[in-house]
Coordinates of C-alpha atoms in Angstrom, one line a residue:
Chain A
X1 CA 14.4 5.7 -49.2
X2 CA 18.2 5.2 -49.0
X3 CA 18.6 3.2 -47.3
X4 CA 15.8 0.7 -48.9
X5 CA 17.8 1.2 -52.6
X6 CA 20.8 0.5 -50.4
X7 CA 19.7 -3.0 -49.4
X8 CA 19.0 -3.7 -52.9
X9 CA 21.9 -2.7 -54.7
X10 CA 24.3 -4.0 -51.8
X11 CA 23.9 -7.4 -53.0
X12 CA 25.1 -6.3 -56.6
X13 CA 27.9 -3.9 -55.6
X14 CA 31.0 -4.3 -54.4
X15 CA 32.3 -3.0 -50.9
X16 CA 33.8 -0.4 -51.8
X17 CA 31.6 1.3 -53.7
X18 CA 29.0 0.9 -51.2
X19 CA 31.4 2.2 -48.7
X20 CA 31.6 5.3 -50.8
X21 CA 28.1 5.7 -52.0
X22 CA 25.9 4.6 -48.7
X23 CA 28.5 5.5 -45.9
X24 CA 25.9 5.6 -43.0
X25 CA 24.6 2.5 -44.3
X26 CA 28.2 0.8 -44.4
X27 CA 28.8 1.7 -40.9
X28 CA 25.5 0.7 -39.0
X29 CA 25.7 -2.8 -40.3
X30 CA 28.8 -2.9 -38.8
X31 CA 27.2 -1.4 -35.5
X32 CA 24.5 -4.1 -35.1
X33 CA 27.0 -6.5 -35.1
X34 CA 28.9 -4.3 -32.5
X35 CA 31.9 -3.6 -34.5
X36 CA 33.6 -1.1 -36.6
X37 CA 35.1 -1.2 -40.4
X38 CA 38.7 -1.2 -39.0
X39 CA 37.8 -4.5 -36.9
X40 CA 37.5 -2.6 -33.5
X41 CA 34.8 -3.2 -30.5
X42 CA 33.3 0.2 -30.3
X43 CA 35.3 1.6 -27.2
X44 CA 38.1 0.7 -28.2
X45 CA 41.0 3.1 -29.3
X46 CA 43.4 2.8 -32.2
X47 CA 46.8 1.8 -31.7
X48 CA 49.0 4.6 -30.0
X49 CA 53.1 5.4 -30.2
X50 CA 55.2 8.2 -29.0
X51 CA 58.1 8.9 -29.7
X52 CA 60.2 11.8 -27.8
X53 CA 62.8 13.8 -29.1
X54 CA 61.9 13.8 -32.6
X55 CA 63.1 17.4 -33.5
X56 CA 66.7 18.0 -32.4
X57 CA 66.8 21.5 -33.1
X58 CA 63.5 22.1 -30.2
X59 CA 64.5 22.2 -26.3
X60 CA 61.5 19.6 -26.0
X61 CA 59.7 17.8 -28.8
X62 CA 57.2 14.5 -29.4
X63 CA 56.0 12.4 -32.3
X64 CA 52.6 10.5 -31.1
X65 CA 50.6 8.7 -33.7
X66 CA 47.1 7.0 -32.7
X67 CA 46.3 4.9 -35.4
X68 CA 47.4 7.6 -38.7
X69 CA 46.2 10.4 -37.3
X70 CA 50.2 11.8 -36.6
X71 CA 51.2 15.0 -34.8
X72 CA 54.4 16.5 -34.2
X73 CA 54.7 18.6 -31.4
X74 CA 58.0 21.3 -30.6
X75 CA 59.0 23.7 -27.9
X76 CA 61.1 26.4 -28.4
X77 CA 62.4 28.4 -24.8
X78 CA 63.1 31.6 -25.1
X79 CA 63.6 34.2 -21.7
X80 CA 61.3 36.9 -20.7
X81 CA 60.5 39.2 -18.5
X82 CA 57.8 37.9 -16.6
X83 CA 54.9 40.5 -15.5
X84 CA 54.5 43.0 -12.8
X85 CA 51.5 41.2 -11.5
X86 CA 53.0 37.6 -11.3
X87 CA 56.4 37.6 -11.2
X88 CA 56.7 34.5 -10.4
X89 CA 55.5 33.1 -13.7
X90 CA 56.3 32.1 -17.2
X91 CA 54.4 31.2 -20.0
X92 CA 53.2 29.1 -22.8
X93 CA 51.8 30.2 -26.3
X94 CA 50.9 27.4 -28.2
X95 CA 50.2 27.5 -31.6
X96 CA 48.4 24.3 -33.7
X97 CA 49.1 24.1 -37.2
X98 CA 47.4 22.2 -40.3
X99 CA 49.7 21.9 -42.9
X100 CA 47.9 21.1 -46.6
X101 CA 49.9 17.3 -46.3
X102 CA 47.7 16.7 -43.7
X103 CA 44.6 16.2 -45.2
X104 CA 42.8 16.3 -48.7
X105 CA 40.3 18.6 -47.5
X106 CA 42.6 21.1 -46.6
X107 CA 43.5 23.6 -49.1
X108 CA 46.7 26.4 -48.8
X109 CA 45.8 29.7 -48.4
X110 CA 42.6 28.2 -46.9
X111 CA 43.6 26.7 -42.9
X112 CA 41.2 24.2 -42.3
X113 CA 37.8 24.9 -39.9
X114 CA 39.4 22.4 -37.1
X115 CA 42.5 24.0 -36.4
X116 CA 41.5 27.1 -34.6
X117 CA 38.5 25.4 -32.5
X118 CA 41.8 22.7 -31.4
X119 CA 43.9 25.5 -30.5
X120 CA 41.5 27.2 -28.6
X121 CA 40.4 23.6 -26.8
X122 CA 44.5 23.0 -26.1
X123 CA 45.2 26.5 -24.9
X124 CA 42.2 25.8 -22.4
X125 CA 43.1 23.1 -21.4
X126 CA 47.3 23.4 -20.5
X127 CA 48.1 25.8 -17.6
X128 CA 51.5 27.6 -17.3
X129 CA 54.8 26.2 -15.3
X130 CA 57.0 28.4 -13.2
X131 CA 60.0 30.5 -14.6
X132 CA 60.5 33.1 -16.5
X133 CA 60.8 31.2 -19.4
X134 CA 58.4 31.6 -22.7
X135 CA 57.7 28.6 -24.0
X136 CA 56.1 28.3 -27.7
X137 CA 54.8 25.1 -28.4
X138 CA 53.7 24.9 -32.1
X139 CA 51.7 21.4 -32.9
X140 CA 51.9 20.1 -36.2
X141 CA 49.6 18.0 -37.7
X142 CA 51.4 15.5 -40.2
X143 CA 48.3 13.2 -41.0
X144 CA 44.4 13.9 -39.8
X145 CA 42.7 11.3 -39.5
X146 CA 40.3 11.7 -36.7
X147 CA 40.6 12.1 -32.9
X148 CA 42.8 15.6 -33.9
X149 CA 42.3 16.8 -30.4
X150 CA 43.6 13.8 -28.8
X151 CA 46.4 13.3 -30.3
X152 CA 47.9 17.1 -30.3
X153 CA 46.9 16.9 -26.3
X154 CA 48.8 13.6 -26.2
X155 CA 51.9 15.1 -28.4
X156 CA 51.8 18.5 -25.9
X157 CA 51.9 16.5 -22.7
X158 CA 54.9 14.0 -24.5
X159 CA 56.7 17.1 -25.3
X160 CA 56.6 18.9 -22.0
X161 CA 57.5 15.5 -20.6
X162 CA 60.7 15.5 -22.7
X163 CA 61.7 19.2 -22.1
X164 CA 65.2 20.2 -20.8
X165 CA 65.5 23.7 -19.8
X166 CA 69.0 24.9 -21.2
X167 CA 71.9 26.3 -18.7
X168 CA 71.4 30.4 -18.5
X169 CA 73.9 32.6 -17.0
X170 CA 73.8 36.2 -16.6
X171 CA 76.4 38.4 -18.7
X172 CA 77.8 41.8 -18.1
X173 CA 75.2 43.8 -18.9
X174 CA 72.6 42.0 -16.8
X175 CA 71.2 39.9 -19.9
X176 CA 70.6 36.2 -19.7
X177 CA 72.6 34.0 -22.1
X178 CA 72.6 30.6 -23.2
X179 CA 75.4 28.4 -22.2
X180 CA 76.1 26.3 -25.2
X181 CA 77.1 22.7 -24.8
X182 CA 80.3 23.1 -27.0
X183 CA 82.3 26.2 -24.1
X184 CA 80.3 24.6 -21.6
X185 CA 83.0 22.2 -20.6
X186 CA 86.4 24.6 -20.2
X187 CA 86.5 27.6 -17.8
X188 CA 83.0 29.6 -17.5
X189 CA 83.6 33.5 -17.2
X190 CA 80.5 33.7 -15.1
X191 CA 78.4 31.2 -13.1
X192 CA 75.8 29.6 -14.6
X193 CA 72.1 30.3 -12.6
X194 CA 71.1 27.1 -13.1
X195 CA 73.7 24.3 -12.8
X196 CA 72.8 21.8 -15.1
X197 CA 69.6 21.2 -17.8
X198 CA 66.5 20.6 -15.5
X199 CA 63.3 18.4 -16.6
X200 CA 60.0 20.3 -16.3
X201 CA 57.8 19.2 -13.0
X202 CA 54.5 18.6 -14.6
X203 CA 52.1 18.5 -11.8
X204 CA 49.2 16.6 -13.4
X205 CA 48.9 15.8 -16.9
X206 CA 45.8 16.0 -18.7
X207 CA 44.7 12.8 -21.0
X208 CA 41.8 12.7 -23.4
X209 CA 39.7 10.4 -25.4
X210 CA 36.9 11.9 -27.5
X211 CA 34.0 9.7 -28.4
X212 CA 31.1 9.8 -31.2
X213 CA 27.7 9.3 -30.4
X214 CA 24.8 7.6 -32.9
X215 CA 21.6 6.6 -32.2
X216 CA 22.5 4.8 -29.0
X217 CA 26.2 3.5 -29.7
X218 CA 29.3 5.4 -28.7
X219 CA 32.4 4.7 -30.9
X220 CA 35.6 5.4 -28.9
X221 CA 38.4 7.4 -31.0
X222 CA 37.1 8.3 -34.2
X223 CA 38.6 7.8 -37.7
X224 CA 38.1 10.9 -39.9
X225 CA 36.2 9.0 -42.2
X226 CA 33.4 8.3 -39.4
X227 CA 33.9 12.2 -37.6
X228 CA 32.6 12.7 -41.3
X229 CA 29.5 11.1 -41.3
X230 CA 28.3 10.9 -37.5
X231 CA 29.0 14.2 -36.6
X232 CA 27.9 14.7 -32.6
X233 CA 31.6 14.2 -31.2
X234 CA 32.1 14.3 -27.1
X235 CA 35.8 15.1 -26.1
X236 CA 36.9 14.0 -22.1
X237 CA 39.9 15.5 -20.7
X238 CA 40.7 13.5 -17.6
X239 CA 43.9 14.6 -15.3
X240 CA 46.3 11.7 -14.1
X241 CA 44.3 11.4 -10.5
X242 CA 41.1 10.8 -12.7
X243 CA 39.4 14.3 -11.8
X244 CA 37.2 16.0 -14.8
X245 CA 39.6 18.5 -16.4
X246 CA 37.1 19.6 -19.0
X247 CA 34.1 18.2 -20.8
X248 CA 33.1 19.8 -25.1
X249 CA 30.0 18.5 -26.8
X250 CA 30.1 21.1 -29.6
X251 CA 26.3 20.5 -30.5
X252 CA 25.5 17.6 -33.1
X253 CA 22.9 15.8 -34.2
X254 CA 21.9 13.7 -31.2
X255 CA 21.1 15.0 -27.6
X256 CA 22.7 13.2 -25.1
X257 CA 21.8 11.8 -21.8
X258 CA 23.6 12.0 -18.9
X259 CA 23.9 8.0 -19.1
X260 CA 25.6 8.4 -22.4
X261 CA 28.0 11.6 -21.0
X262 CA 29.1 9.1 -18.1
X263 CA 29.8 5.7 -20.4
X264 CA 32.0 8.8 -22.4
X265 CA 33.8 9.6 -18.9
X266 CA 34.5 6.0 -18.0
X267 CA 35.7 5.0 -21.4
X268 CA 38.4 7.6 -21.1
X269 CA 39.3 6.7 -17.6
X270 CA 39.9 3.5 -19.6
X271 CA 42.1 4.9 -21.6
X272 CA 43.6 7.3 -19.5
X273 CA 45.2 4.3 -17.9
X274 CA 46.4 2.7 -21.1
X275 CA 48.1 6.4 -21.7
X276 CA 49.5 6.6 -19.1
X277 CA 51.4 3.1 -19.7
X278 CA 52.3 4.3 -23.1
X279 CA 53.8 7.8 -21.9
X280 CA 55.9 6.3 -18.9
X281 CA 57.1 3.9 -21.1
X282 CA 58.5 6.4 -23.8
X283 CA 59.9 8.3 -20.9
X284 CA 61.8 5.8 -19.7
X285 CA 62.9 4.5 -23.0
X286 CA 64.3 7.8 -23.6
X287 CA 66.0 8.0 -19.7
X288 CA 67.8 4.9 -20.8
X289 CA 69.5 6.2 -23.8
Chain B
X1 CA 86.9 31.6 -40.5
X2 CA 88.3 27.8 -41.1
X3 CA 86.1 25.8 -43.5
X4 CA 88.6 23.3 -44.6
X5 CA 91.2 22.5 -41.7
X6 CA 94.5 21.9 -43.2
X7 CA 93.8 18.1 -42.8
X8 CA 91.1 18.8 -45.4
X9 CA 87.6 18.2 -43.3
X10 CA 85.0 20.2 -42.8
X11 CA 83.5 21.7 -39.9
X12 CA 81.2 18.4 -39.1
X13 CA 84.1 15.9 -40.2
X14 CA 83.2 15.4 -43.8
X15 CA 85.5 15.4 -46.3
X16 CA 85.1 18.5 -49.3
X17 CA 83.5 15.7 -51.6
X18 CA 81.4 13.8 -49.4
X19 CA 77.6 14.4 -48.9
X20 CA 75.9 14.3 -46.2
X21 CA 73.9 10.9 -45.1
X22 CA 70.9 9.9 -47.1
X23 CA 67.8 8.7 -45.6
X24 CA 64.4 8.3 -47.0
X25 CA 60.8 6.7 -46.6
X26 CA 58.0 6.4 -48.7
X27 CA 54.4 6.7 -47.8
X28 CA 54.6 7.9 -44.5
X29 CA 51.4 10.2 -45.0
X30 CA 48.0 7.8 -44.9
X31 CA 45.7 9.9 -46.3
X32 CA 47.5 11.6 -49.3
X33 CA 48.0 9.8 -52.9
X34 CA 51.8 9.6 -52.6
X35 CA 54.2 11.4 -49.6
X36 CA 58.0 10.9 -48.7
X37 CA 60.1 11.9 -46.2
X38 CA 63.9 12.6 -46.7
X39 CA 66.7 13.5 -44.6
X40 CA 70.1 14.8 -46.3
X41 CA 72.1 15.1 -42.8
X42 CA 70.0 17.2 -40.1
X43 CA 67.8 18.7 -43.1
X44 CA 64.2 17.0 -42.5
X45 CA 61.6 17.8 -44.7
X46 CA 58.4 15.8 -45.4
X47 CA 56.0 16.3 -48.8
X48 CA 52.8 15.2 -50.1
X49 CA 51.0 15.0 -53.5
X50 CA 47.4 14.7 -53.7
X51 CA 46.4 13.8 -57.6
X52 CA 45.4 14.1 -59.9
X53 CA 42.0 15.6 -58.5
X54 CA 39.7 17.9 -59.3
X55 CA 40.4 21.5 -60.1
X56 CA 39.6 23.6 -56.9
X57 CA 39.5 26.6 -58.8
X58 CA 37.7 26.5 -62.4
X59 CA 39.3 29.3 -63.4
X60 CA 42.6 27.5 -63.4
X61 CA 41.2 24.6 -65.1
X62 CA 43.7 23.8 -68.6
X63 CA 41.7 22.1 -71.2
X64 CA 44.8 20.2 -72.5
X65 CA 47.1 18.9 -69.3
X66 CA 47.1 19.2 -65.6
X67 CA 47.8 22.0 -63.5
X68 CA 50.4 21.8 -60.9
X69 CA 50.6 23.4 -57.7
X70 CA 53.4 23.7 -54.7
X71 CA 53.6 24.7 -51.4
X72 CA 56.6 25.3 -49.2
X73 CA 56.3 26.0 -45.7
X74 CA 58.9 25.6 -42.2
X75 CA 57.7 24.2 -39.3
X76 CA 58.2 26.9 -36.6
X77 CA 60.7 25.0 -34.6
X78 CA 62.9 24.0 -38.1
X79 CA 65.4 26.8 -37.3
X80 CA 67.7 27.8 -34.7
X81 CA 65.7 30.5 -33.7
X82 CA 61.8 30.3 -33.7
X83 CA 60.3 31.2 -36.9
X84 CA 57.6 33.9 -36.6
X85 CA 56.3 33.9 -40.5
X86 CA 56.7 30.3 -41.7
X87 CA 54.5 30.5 -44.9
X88 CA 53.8 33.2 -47.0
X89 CA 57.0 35.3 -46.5
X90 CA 58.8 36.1 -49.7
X91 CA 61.9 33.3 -49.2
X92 CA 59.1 30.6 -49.2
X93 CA 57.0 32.0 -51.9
X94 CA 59.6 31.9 -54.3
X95 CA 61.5 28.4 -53.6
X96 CA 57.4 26.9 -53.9
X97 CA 57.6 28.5 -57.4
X98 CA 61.1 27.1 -57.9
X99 CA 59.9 23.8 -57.0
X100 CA 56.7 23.9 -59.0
X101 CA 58.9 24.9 -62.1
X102 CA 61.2 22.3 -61.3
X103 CA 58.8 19.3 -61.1
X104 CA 56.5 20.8 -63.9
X105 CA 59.1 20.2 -66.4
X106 CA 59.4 16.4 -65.4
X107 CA 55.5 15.6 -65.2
X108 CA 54.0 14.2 -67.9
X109 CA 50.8 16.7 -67.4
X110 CA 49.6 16.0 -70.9
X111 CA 48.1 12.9 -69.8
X112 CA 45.8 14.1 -67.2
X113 CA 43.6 17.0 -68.7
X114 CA 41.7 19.0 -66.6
X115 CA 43.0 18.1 -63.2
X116 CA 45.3 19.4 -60.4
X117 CA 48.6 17.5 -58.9
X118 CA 49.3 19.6 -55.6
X119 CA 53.0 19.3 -54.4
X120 CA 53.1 20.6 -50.3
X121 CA 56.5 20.0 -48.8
X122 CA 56.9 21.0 -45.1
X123 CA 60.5 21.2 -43.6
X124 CA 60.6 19.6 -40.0
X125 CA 64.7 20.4 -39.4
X126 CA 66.3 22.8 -41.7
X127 CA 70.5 22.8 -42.0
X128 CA 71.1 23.7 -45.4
X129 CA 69.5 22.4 -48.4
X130 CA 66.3 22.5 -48.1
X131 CA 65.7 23.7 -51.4
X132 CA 67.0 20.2 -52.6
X133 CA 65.7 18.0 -50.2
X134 CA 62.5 19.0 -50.8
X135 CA 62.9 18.5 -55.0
X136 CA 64.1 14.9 -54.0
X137 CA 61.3 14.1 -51.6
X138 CA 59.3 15.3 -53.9
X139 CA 60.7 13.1 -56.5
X140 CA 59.9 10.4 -53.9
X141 CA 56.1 11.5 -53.3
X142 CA 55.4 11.5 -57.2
X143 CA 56.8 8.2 -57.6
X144 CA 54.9 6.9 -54.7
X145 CA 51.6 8.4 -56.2
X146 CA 52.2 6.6 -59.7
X147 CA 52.2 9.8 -61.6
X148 CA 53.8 9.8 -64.8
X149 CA 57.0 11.3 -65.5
X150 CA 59.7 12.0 -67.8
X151 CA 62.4 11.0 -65.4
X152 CA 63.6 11.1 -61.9
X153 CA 64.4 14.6 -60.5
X154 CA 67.3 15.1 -58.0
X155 CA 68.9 18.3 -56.3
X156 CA 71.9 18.6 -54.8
X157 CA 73.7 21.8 -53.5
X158 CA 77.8 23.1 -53.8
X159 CA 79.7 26.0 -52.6
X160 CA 83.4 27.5 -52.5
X161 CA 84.9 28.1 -49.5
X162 CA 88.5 28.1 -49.0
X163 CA 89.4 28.2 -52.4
X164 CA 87.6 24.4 -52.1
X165 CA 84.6 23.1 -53.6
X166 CA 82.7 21.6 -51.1
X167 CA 79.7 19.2 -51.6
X168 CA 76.2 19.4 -50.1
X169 CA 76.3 22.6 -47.5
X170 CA 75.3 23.0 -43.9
X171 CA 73.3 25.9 -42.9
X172 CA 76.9 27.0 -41.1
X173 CA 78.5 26.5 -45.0
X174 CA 75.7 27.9 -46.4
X175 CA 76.1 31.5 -44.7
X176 CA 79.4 32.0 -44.6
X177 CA 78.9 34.1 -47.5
X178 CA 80.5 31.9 -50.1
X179 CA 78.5 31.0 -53.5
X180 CA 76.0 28.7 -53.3
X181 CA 75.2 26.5 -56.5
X182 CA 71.8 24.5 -56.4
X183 CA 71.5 22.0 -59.5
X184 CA 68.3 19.8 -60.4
X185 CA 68.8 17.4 -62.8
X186 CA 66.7 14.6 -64.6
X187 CA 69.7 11.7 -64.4
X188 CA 68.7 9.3 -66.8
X189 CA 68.2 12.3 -69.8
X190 CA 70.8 14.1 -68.6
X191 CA 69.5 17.3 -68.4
X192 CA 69.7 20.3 -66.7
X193 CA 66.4 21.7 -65.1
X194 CA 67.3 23.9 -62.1
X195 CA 70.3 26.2 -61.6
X196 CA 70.4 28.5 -59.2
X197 CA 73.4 30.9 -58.0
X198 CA 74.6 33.2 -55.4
X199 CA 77.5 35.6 -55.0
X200 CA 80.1 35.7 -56.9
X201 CA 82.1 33.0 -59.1
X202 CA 84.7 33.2 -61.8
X203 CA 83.9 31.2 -64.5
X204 CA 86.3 28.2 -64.4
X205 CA 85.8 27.8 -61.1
X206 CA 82.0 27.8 -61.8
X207 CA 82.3 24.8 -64.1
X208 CA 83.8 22.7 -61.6
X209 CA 81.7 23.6 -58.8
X210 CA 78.7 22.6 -61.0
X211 CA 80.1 19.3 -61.9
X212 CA 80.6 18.2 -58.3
X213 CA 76.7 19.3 -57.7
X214 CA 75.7 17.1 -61.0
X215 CA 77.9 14.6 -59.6
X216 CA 75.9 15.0 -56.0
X217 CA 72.4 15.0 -58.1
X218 CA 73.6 11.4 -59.6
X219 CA 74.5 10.3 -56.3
X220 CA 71.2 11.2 -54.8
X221 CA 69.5 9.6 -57.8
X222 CA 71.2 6.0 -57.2
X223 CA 69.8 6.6 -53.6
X224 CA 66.4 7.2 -54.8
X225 CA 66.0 4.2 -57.1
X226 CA 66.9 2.0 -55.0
X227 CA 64.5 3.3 -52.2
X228 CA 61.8 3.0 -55.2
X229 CA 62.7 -0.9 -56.0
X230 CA 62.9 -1.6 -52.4
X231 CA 59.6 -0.2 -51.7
X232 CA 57.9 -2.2 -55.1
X233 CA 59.6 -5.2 -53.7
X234 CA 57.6 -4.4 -50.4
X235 CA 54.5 -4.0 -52.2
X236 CA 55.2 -7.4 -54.5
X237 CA 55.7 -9.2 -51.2
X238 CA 52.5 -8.0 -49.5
X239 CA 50.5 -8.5 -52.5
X240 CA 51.8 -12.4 -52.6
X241 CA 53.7 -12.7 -56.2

């Protein structure tokens, strides 16, 4: 029935209001003619930047955008004594945050339902490096507007790209201290542990793409506005040598073939490739400065 | 500990009557009705307004004019040291309720009964200020949202170190221990709106410490407008007048 009192009124309204009123209706038009309301072909993803460094005051920090969504993304090293049963071993709390800028729907005092099931999904997803360094990584998100989980994954792996582990030496009474930058160039009263400020070795790095699927079409990186009205999302996570880091399809309206799971997988090893352009290139912006 | 060296700068090479460098941007949030981000030196902070909307909470509802709300929050990585209580701790509650004071007092609220203007400012890099940088990209966000006001308002902070007053504080300024003075104004009417203090100041000296900050607030207001005509010329272009 809406959609029949949609037809008829479309020809008298204008767009936006049908936008508004008959959302559903808006979108599938654009599906039959295999394209979405931002001008897109249905896999493919919004425009992506990152942008390292952003936060002086963080030993490692990225900006990434993909289309608005934005996320900023900090680490903060601090040392610790690593545990009896792996000594060997740091590790990495990470924290993801939805500020009330972020988002209409998102009320202070009140965090918004996504942030927690994103946390959990990140916290899954990156595995610990090797020192005994904590690392907090707290993930900001500046503007949702769909794909939350991809970007924060993409603004994690940027920042952890861009980390430089300070110079430590170990004082008198057997405690590790920070060798600022501004004594670090007369005479040194002890001898630093590490010489100079190391990059992190990441071994692989995790990419993702998360898809929505209606009816039989699969829209590749979701705005929020269409997460809000076809709700059965599929998030990929892909490592760099293309294995299957971890697959979520968090229930939703339609059931899902295995066909449909697999387009999913080789959209994002799509993407995974354009990611990977996008994060060497930053890199090596950033080496040339 | 030397805040002035005898050549009279500062610790970061400022002179005692120059601010920091000025840098904002409007509309840098999508989705909300009007955001602004502004940078007075290595003080970052970013804020948002989404209005007027519907009351969220009936029981706030004023029959006669809007009901404004704030936020202020740090990021966990804005400090030196990792933040373990960003929100709700007492520092934050009361500079939201300093800034929703603040801004109250310039919005026109009588022309929009029965709705809400939220405020939510979230400082990215904090080194002194931040009460002031969020006021003026506040200012910013309002503007950008079209809400009516009575005037522009801009902060600006001084201190007296030294037996010098010095203009716009660091965070290393800031806790030295000296007084703090944090003045809002609205520039055009010429009027006071925020004064806040810290420690200890004779009177005299008082008086000129708060005209340097008023002279700051004007300074930061001649930023701001032209920010605001540069960004309407932006919009005149894209439009095609």
């Amino acid at each position: 029935m809406a959609a029949a009192s949609g037809s008829d009124l479309s020809s008298e309204m204008e767009v936006d209001a049908f936008r508004r009123l008959f959302p559903l209706n808006f979108h599938e038009r654009h599906l039959l003619k295999s394209i979405r309301p931002d001008g897109r072909t249905l896999g493919k993803a919004r425009d992506t930047i990152i942008s390292l460094g952003a936060v002086t005051s963080a030993n490692g920090s990225a900006l990434t955008k993909i289309g608005c969504t934005t996320m900023l993304a900090a680490i903060k090293l601090e040392v610790m004594t690593p545990t009896v049963e792996s000594p060997d071993e740091g590790c990495i709390a990470i924290d993801f945050h939805m500020p009330p800028i972020c988002s209409p729907i998102v009320r202070p005092g009140r965090p918004a339902e996504a942030a927690p099931v994103v946390a959990k999904q990140l916290s899954d997803t990156i595995l610990s490096g090797k020192a005994a360094w904590m690392a907090y990584l707290d993930i900001y998100c500046l503007d949702a507007d769909g794909s939350l989980f991809d970007a924060a994954l993409l603004s994690a792996v940027a920042a952890f790209s861009h980390l430089q582990i300070p110079v430590v030496s170990l004082n008198d009474e057997g405690r590790i201290v920070l060798i600022s930058e501004d004594n670090g160039g007369g005479k040194l009263e002890k001898e630093p542990v590490n010489k100079e400020k190391r990059k992190l070795k990441l071994a692989t790095i995790p990419f993702s793409l998360t898809c929505i699927l209606h009816k039989n079409y699969i829209l590749a990186d979701p705005t929020a506005e269409e997460e809000s009205i076809m709700e059965t999302l599929v998030t990929v996570v892909l490592d760099s040598s293309s294995q299957l880091v971890s697959l979520y399809k968090p229930g939703g309206p339609v059931l899902a073939q295995t066909s449909a799971i697999q387009d999913c997988v080789s959209l994002t090893r799509q993407r995974l490739k354009e990611l990977q352009k996008i994060l060497n290139e930053a890199i090596s912006d950033m080496e040339v400065d | 500990m030397e805040y002035v060296n005898p050549e009279g700068l500062r610790l970061d090479g400022r002179r005692p009557l120059e601010m920091r460098q000025l840098r904002a941007e409007i509309g840098v949030v999508a989705r909300a009705d009007g955001s602004a981000v502004f940078e007075m030196g290595n003080t970052k902070v970013i804020a948002a307004i989404y209005g007027p909307r519907e009351v969220q909470n009936k029981s706030q509802q004023i029959n006669d004019q809007a009901v404004v709300r704030c936020e202020y929050s740090m990021a966990n990585f804005s400090t030196g040291d990792r933040m373990r209580k960003p929100k709700h701790d007492r520092r934050s509650t009361e500079i939201s309720l300093v800034i929703r004071q603040t801004m109250e007092a310039c919005i026109l609220t009588h022309l929009m009964p029965r709705s809400q203007i939220d405020i939510f400012v979230q400082v990215l890099q904090a080194d002194g200020g931040t009460r002031s940088a969020c006021i003026n990209a506040a200012t910013l966000a309002l503007a950008d949202a079209g809400i009516p006001m009575r005037d522009l308002v801009t902060s600006c902070a001084a201190g007296y170190l030294n037996t010098t007053p010095l203009l716009d504080l660091s965070y290393v300024e800031d806790s030295a221990g000296g007084p703090d003075v944090t003045v809002g104004i609205l520039p055009k009417l010429d009027k006071v709106t925020l004064l806040q203090m810290d420690a200890k100041l004779p009177l005299d000296t008082f008086e000129t410490v708060m005209q340097l900050a008023i002279e700051g607030c004007k300074a930061v207001a001649n930023y701001i407008r032209e920010i605001l005509l540069e960004n309407t010329k932006q919009l005149e272009f894209r439009r095609g007048v």
